[in-house]
């Protein structure tokens, strides 16, 4: 018989990369939703811009930047991976840890791609449309574009990465009552944080630290630390999960 | 003594029902072990417990002496679940992915089997017939080369020709890499052609186990053996 413990020559990182590539090439649903959102955001904007005259400016009319449509990928892809890809990776007899490492690598790639795409729109199409309308780009609203292209890209990347891991962790809980309990608790806490002190202050502090802190390194570091904590939770959930 | 597969007084309860009930069994001998049982007898639950997909309600599953559970799945077991869903890619891409995930993957065996079963390596998984999908999953499970391979109802969806070829596949895989191959099935005469041992479970408990040579000398068919066990005239 083969040795009792199967010794693998492949490194964990190369196996994780295999999982990343498998997931990346099986995200048809996420790409379809992204395409639909992009069309829903962009087509009305194009119609408005075409209808407006060349020398007109509408200071009370707002367009949502097409770049923001890419954010949808950060919500859909982790849900698809956590809910649909886990068993498929397990049926290839991969370790649970390899699956999660591959998923996190995928989220890092998607966060980088989304951040780059939104920045590209902010510095090109948004600038052009701002000649006619007010253009709303969340990256600008959160202040990520105030620190230059590279730092802004990193700030947006860190936040998107955190969101992706949070969605993955929540999605992986959904097939048990614990998931529903966590959902209810989060909804309850968020609702309470709108009206009840000290939760209002905690929510404001969290949103400042994770989203709009004036210091980019603090915001980036906070997002990465929070992502690491959520990764730890996701790993614990996955290890205990029955398949 | 360390056993390759050791199931010690394991119970798995769903609500009020015991899918596996205080089951104790060890498996050490390389070979093809047929796991027979009626619908709902606990075959799939037992396999999932051995694979570490499920946590026993009580008792312990050990693989090569190490406790096995969802928190500590054994790398020495591969499990091909009935109706396992794979990524919607060509069989060739799936084999490549499995190869990248396992350096002990027997790529030559897997590719030979793909061609032997006339499986189009480029045809997407969802476009294959159910029997062919099962065959792709089974080839991957066997080529991974773990100490224990478990196949849950692999011959569901196979036509007569595929069932015969499947038997050849099992035997060829075992000849290349002697290990424990546990196959649950309803097709008792099929498994009787290839199995070295049979285990019968009913209502979550092990009712009987015997080498195929003993069964063949006493019963006209595996069906007869199985019915005799269920009727209580044959014990372990």
mmCIF file of C-alpha atoms in Angstrom, chain A:
data_model
loop_
_atom_site.group_PDB
_atom_site.id
_atom_site.type_symbol
_atom_site.label_atom_id
_atom_site.label_comp_id
_atom_site.label_asym_id
_atom_site.label_seq_id
_atom_site.Cartn_x
_atom_site.Cartn_y
_atom_site.Cartn_z
ATOM 1 C CA UNK A 1 0.000 0.000 0.000
ATOM 2 C CA UNK A 2 1.039 3.603 -0.317
ATOM 3 C CA UNK A 3 2.527 5.264 2.747
ATOM 4 C CA UNK A 4 0.008 5.918 5.522
ATOM 5 C CA UNK A 5 0.355 9.652 5.204
ATOM 6 C CA UNK A 6 0.197 10.868 1.654
ATOM 7 C CA UNK A 7 3.086 13.270 1.216
ATOM 8 C CA UNK A 8 2.444 15.899 -1.352
ATOM 9 C CA UNK A 9 5.268 17.555 -3.222
ATOM 10 C CA UNK A 10 3.203 20.563 -4.265
ATOM 11 C CA UNK A 11 3.419 23.630 -2.064
ATOM 12 C CA UNK A 12 0.292 24.986 -0.405
ATOM 13 C CA UNK A 13 0.606 28.174 -2.437
ATOM 14 C CA UNK A 14 0.592 26.331 -5.768
ATOM 15 C CA UNK A 15 -2.435 24.303 -4.666
ATOM 16 C CA UNK A 16 -4.173 27.470 -3.484
ATOM 17 C CA UNK A 17 -3.421 29.005 -6.863
ATOM 18 C CA UNK A 18 -5.063 25.989 -8.538
ATOM 19 C CA UNK A 19 -8.209 26.612 -6.458
ATOM 20 C CA UNK A 20 -8.067 30.316 -7.368
ATOM 21 C CA UNK A 21 -7.919 29.501 -11.077
ATOM 22 C CA UNK A 22 -10.755 26.987 -10.779
ATOM 23 C CA UNK A 23 -12.942 29.531 -9.006
ATOM 24 C CA UNK A 24 -12.004 32.335 -11.360
ATOM 25 C CA UNK A 25 -13.017 30.307 -14.392
ATOM 26 C CA UNK A 26 -16.334 29.311 -12.815
ATOM 27 C CA UNK A 27 -17.781 32.699 -11.920
ATOM 28 C CA UNK A 28 -20.263 32.984 -14.790
ATOM 29 C CA UNK A 29 -23.051 34.176 -12.464
ATOM 30 C CA UNK A 30 -20.879 36.931 -10.992
ATOM 31 C CA UNK A 31 -19.765 38.125 -14.449
ATOM 32 C CA UNK A 32 -23.389 38.128 -15.670
ATOM 33 C CA UNK A 33 -24.571 40.195 -12.686
ATOM 34 C CA UNK A 34 -21.621 42.567 -13.158
ATOM 35 C CA UNK A 35 -22.486 43.009 -16.824
ATOM 36 C CA UNK A 36 -26.143 43.689 -16.004
ATOM 37 C CA UNK A 37 -25.226 46.234 -13.304
ATOM 38 C CA UNK A 38 -22.694 47.921 -15.535
ATOM 39 C CA UNK A 39 -25.327 48.257 -18.282
ATOM 40 C CA UNK A 40 -27.959 49.511 -15.807
ATOM 41 C CA UNK A 41 -25.587 52.216 -14.522
ATOM 42 C CA UNK A 42 -23.954 53.169 -17.805
ATOM 43 C CA UNK A 43 -26.786 53.192 -20.368
ATOM 44 C CA UNK A 44 -28.941 55.840 -18.582
ATOM 45 C CA UNK A 45 -25.800 57.969 -18.058
ATOM 46 C CA UNK A 46 -24.884 57.769 -21.737
ATOM 47 C CA UNK A 47 -28.447 58.736 -22.729
ATOM 48 C CA UNK A 48 -28.379 61.742 -20.377
ATOM 49 C CA UNK A 49 -24.978 62.881 -21.614
ATOM 50 C CA UNK A 50 -26.014 62.520 -25.257
ATOM 51 C CA UNK A 51 -29.264 64.416 -24.653
ATOM 52 C CA UNK A 52 -27.461 67.301 -22.926
ATOM 53 C CA UNK A 53 -26.077 70.032 -25.093
ATOM 54 C CA UNK A 54 -22.296 70.488 -25.483
ATOM 55 C CA UNK A 55 -22.096 73.689 -23.434
ATOM 56 C CA UNK A 56 -24.652 72.876 -20.781
ATOM 57 C CA UNK A 57 -23.916 72.094 -17.117
ATOM 58 C CA UNK A 58 -26.508 70.595 -14.770
ATOM 59 C CA UNK A 59 -25.305 71.203 -11.237
ATOM 60 C CA UNK A 60 -28.366 69.514 -9.698
ATOM 61 C CA UNK A 61 -28.175 66.357 -11.838
ATOM 62 C CA UNK A 62 -26.133 63.395 -10.662
ATOM 63 C CA UNK A 63 -24.721 60.390 -12.488
ATOM 64 C CA UNK A 64 -23.397 57.312 -10.734
ATOM 65 C CA UNK A 65 -19.937 56.428 -12.016
ATOM 66 C CA UNK A 66 -19.890 53.284 -14.125
ATOM 67 C CA UNK A 67 -16.787 52.253 -12.196
ATOM 68 C CA UNK A 68 -18.907 51.700 -9.093
ATOM 69 C CA UNK A 69 -20.780 48.911 -10.885
ATOM 70 C CA UNK A 70 -17.650 46.770 -10.419
ATOM 71 C CA UNK A 71 -18.312 46.744 -6.657
ATOM 72 C CA UNK A 72 -21.041 44.176 -7.271
ATOM 73 C CA UNK A 73 -18.333 41.625 -8.064
ATOM 74 C CA UNK A 74 -17.058 41.913 -4.489
ATOM 75 C CA UNK A 75 -20.472 40.858 -3.169
ATOM 76 C CA UNK A 76 -21.452 38.172 -5.680
ATOM 77 C CA UNK A 77 -18.155 36.309 -6.218
ATOM 78 C CA UNK A 78 -17.501 35.433 -2.545
ATOM 79 C CA UNK A 79 -21.107 34.272 -2.138
ATOM 80 C CA UNK A 80 -20.759 31.994 -5.192
ATOM 81 C CA UNK A 81 -17.403 30.654 -3.985
ATOM 82 C CA UNK A 82 -18.572 29.985 -0.423
ATOM 83 C CA UNK A 83 -21.932 28.471 -1.374
ATOM 84 C CA UNK A 84 -21.176 26.638 -4.604
ATOM 85 C CA UNK A 85 -17.445 26.080 -5.041
ATOM 86 C CA UNK A 86 -16.622 24.563 -1.651
ATOM 87 C CA UNK A 87 -18.090 21.124 -2.374
ATOM 88 C CA UNK A 88 -16.658 21.069 -5.891
ATOM 89 C CA UNK A 89 -13.176 21.695 -4.509
ATOM 90 C CA UNK A 90 -13.782 19.069 -1.823
ATOM 91 C CA UNK A 91 -14.794 16.562 -4.521
ATOM 92 C CA UNK A 92 -11.319 17.074 -5.985
ATOM 93 C CA UNK A 93 -10.148 15.972 -2.529
ATOM 94 C CA UNK A 94 -8.463 19.263 -1.669
ATOM 95 C CA UNK A 95 -7.935 20.234 1.964
ATOM 96 C CA UNK A 96 -10.315 22.762 3.496
ATOM 97 C CA UNK A 97 -7.371 25.054 4.231
ATOM 98 C CA UNK A 98 -6.339 24.939 0.559
ATOM 99 C CA UNK A 99 -9.862 25.927 -0.462
ATOM 100 C CA UNK A 100 -9.875 28.949 1.850
ATOM 101 C CA UNK A 101 -6.363 30.018 0.867
ATOM 102 C CA UNK A 102 -7.383 29.808 -2.801
ATOM 103 C CA UNK A 103 -10.550 31.791 -2.107
ATOM 104 C CA UNK A 104 -8.630 34.547 -0.290
ATOM 105 C CA UNK A 105 -6.132 34.743 -3.146
ATOM 106 C CA UNK A 106 -9.070 35.105 -5.538
ATOM 107 C CA UNK A 107 -10.552 37.934 -3.433
ATOM 108 C CA UNK A 108 -7.213 39.741 -3.429
ATOM 109 C CA UNK A 109 -7.126 39.528 -7.238
ATOM 110 C CA UNK A 110 -10.743 40.666 -7.588
ATOM 111 C CA UNK A 111 -10.262 43.516 -5.085
ATOM 112 C CA UNK A 112 -7.224 44.702 -7.040
ATOM 113 C CA UNK A 113 -9.063 44.432 -10.361
ATOM 114 C CA UNK A 114 -12.154 46.260 -9.042
ATOM 115 C CA UNK A 115 -10.042 48.993 -7.468
ATOM 116 C CA UNK A 116 -8.040 49.438 -10.673
ATOM 117 C CA UNK A 117 -11.170 49.488 -12.845
ATOM 118 C CA UNK A 118 -12.964 52.031 -10.659
ATOM 119 C CA UNK A 119 -9.887 54.230 -10.564
ATOM 120 C CA UNK A 120 -9.599 53.999 -14.343
ATOM 121 C CA UNK A 121 -13.203 55.179 -14.711
ATOM 122 C CA UNK A 122 -12.687 57.944 -12.151
ATOM 123 C CA UNK A 123 -9.740 59.387 -14.044
ATOM 124 C CA UNK A 124 -11.197 59.014 -17.545
ATOM 125 C CA UNK A 125 -14.948 58.770 -18.196
ATOM 126 C CA UNK A 126 -15.967 60.443 -14.911
ATOM 127 C CA UNK A 127 -13.749 63.470 -15.743
ATOM 128 C CA UNK A 128 -15.380 63.739 -19.143
ATOM 129 C CA UNK A 129 -18.936 63.488 -17.822
ATOM 130 C CA UNK A 130 -18.187 65.986 -15.040
ATOM 131 C CA UNK A 131 -18.161 68.650 -17.797
ATOM 132 C CA UNK A 132 -21.948 68.209 -17.925
ATOM 133 C CA UNK A 133 -23.167 66.539 -14.703
ATOM 134 C CA UNK A 134 -22.161 65.907 -11.127
ATOM 135 C CA UNK A 135 -20.618 62.430 -11.123
ATOM 136 C CA UNK A 136 -20.867 60.331 -7.966
ATOM 137 C CA UNK A 137 -18.003 57.922 -7.469
ATOM 138 C CA UNK A 138 -17.880 56.290 -4.032
ATOM 139 C CA UNK A 139 -14.081 56.225 -4.148
ATOM 140 C CA UNK A 140 -14.107 60.030 -4.282
ATOM 141 C CA UNK A 141 -16.832 60.324 -1.636
ATOM 142 C CA UNK A 142 -14.831 58.140 0.765
ATOM 143 C CA UNK A 143 -11.775 60.281 0.096
ATOM 144 C CA UNK A 144 -9.700 57.539 -1.505
ATOM 145 C CA UNK A 145 -8.913 59.650 -4.546
ATOM 146 C CA UNK A 146 -7.494 62.482 -2.421
ATOM 147 C CA UNK A 147 -4.159 60.751 -1.908
ATOM 148 C CA UNK A 148 -3.083 60.136 -5.489
ATOM 149 C CA UNK A 149 -3.589 57.190 -7.805
ATOM 150 C CA UNK A 150 -1.420 54.574 -6.083
ATOM 151 C CA UNK A 151 -2.474 55.250 -2.478
ATOM 152 C CA UNK A 152 -6.109 55.603 -3.571
ATOM 153 C CA UNK A 153 -5.876 52.267 -5.361
ATOM 154 C CA UNK A 154 -4.446 50.618 -2.207
ATOM 155 C CA UNK A 155 -7.106 52.175 0.041
ATOM 156 C CA UNK A 156 -9.904 50.952 -2.186
ATOM 157 C CA UNK A 157 -8.224 47.545 -2.609
ATOM 158 C CA UNK A 158 -7.916 47.060 1.169
ATOM 159 C CA UNK A 159 -11.573 47.894 1.772
ATOM 160 C CA UNK A 160 -12.807 45.699 -1.112
ATOM 161 C CA UNK A 161 -10.647 42.828 0.147
ATOM 162 C CA UNK A 162 -12.168 43.181 3.613
ATOM 163 C CA UNK A 163 -15.710 43.240 2.206
ATOM 164 C CA UNK A 164 -15.057 40.127 0.098
ATOM 165 C CA UNK A 165 -13.804 38.147 3.098
ATOM 166 C CA UNK A 166 -16.734 39.393 5.195
ATOM 167 C CA UNK A 167 -19.233 38.268 2.525
ATOM 168 C CA UNK A 168 -17.470 34.886 2.251
ATOM 169 C CA UNK A 169 -17.566 34.396 6.026
ATOM 170 C CA UNK A 170 -21.247 35.333 6.252
ATOM 171 C CA UNK A 171 -22.184 33.195 3.238
ATOM 172 C CA UNK A 172 -20.360 30.172 4.644
ATOM 173 C CA UNK A 173 -22.490 30.426 7.788
ATOM 174 C CA UNK A 174 -25.805 30.518 5.974
ATOM 175 C CA UNK A 175 -26.516 26.787 5.839
ATOM 176 C CA UNK A 176 -26.921 26.510 9.591
ATOM 177 C CA UNK A 177 -29.054 28.247 12.197
ATOM 178 C CA UNK A 178 -25.911 30.019 13.431
ATOM 179 C CA UNK A 179 -25.793 31.940 10.159
ATOM 180 C CA UNK A 180 -29.339 33.184 10.524
ATOM 181 C CA UNK A 181 -28.634 34.145 14.139
ATOM 182 C CA UNK A 182 -25.548 36.096 13.057
ATOM 183 C CA UNK A 183 -27.591 37.823 10.303
ATOM 184 C CA UNK A 184 -30.257 38.847 12.814
ATOM 185 C CA UNK A 185 -27.640 40.057 15.290
ATOM 186 C CA UNK A 186 -25.866 42.131 12.645
ATOM 187 C CA UNK A 187 -29.137 43.671 11.442
ATOM 188 C CA UNK A 188 -30.126 44.369 15.057
ATOM 189 C CA UNK A 189 -26.747 45.891 15.917
ATOM 190 C CA UNK A 190 -26.743 48.053 12.795
ATOM 191 C CA UNK A 191 -30.284 49.269 13.449
ATOM 192 C CA UNK A 192 -29.459 50.039 17.062
ATOM 193 C CA UNK A 193 -26.272 51.831 16.002
ATOM 194 C CA UNK A 194 -28.402 54.346 14.090
ATOM 195 C CA UNK A 195 -30.113 55.603 17.247
ATOM 196 C CA UNK A 196 -28.513 54.252 20.434
ATOM 197 C CA UNK A 197 -25.357 55.473 22.101
ATOM 198 C CA UNK A 198 -22.654 54.203 22.477
ATOM 199 C CA UNK A 199 -23.384 52.085 19.383
ATOM 200 C CA UNK A 200 -23.719 55.241 17.272
ATOM 201 C CA UNK A 201 -20.186 56.236 18.259
ATOM 202 C CA UNK A 202 -18.832 52.733 17.665
ATOM 203 C CA UNK A 203 -20.353 52.630 14.164
ATOM 204 C CA UNK A 204 -18.991 56.093 13.356
ATOM 205 C CA UNK A 205 -15.548 55.094 14.610
ATOM 206 C CA UNK A 206 -15.576 51.851 12.608
ATOM 207 C CA UNK A 207 -16.682 53.545 9.406
ATOM 208 C CA UNK A 208 -14.021 56.217 9.857
ATOM 209 C CA UNK A 209 -11.231 53.758 10.569
ATOM 210 C CA UNK A 210 -12.172 51.306 7.827
ATOM 211 C CA UNK A 211 -13.409 53.689 5.146
ATOM 212 C CA UNK A 212 -12.694 57.368 5.428
ATOM 213 C CA UNK A 213 -9.783 57.883 7.812
ATOM 214 C CA UNK A 214 -7.684 60.897 6.851
ATOM 215 C CA UNK A 215 -4.533 58.788 7.212
ATOM 216 C CA UNK A 216 -4.350 56.281 4.361
ATOM 217 C CA UNK A 217 -1.917 53.924 6.171
ATOM 218 C CA UNK A 218 -4.287 53.745 9.158
ATOM 219 C CA UNK A 219 -7.267 52.981 6.908
ATOM 220 C CA UNK A 220 -5.351 50.372 4.876
ATOM 221 C CA UNK A 221 -3.859 48.765 7.983
ATOM 222 C CA UNK A 222 -7.248 48.654 9.741
ATOM 223 C CA UNK A 223 -8.868 46.950 6.754
ATOM 224 C CA UNK A 224 -6.081 44.367 6.499
ATOM 225 C CA UNK A 225 -6.168 43.619 10.251
ATOM 226 C CA UNK A 226 -9.969 43.252 10.123
ATOM 227 C CA UNK A 227 -9.626 41.017 7.043
ATOM 228 C CA UNK A 228 -7.100 38.840 8.895
ATOM 229 C CA UNK A 229 -9.500 38.517 11.851
ATOM 230 C CA UNK A 230 -12.361 37.556 9.544
ATOM 231 C CA UNK A 231 -10.099 35.056 7.777
ATOM 232 C CA UNK A 232 -9.467 33.447 11.171
ATOM 233 C CA UNK A 233 -13.216 33.231 11.786
ATOM 234 C CA UNK A 234 -13.846 31.851 8.288
ATOM 235 C CA UNK A 235 -11.163 29.189 8.835
ATOM 236 C CA UNK A 236 -12.692 28.173 12.155
ATOM 237 C CA UNK A 237 -16.177 27.993 10.597
ATOM 238 C CA UNK A 238 -14.887 25.950 7.664
ATOM 239 C CA UNK A 239 -12.982 23.475 9.835
ATOM 240 C CA UNK A 240 -16.076 22.763 11.943
ATOM 241 C CA UNK A 241 -18.416 22.632 8.978
ATOM 242 C CA UNK A 242 -20.018 19.298 8.062
ATOM 243 C CA UNK A 243 -20.131 18.692 4.339
#
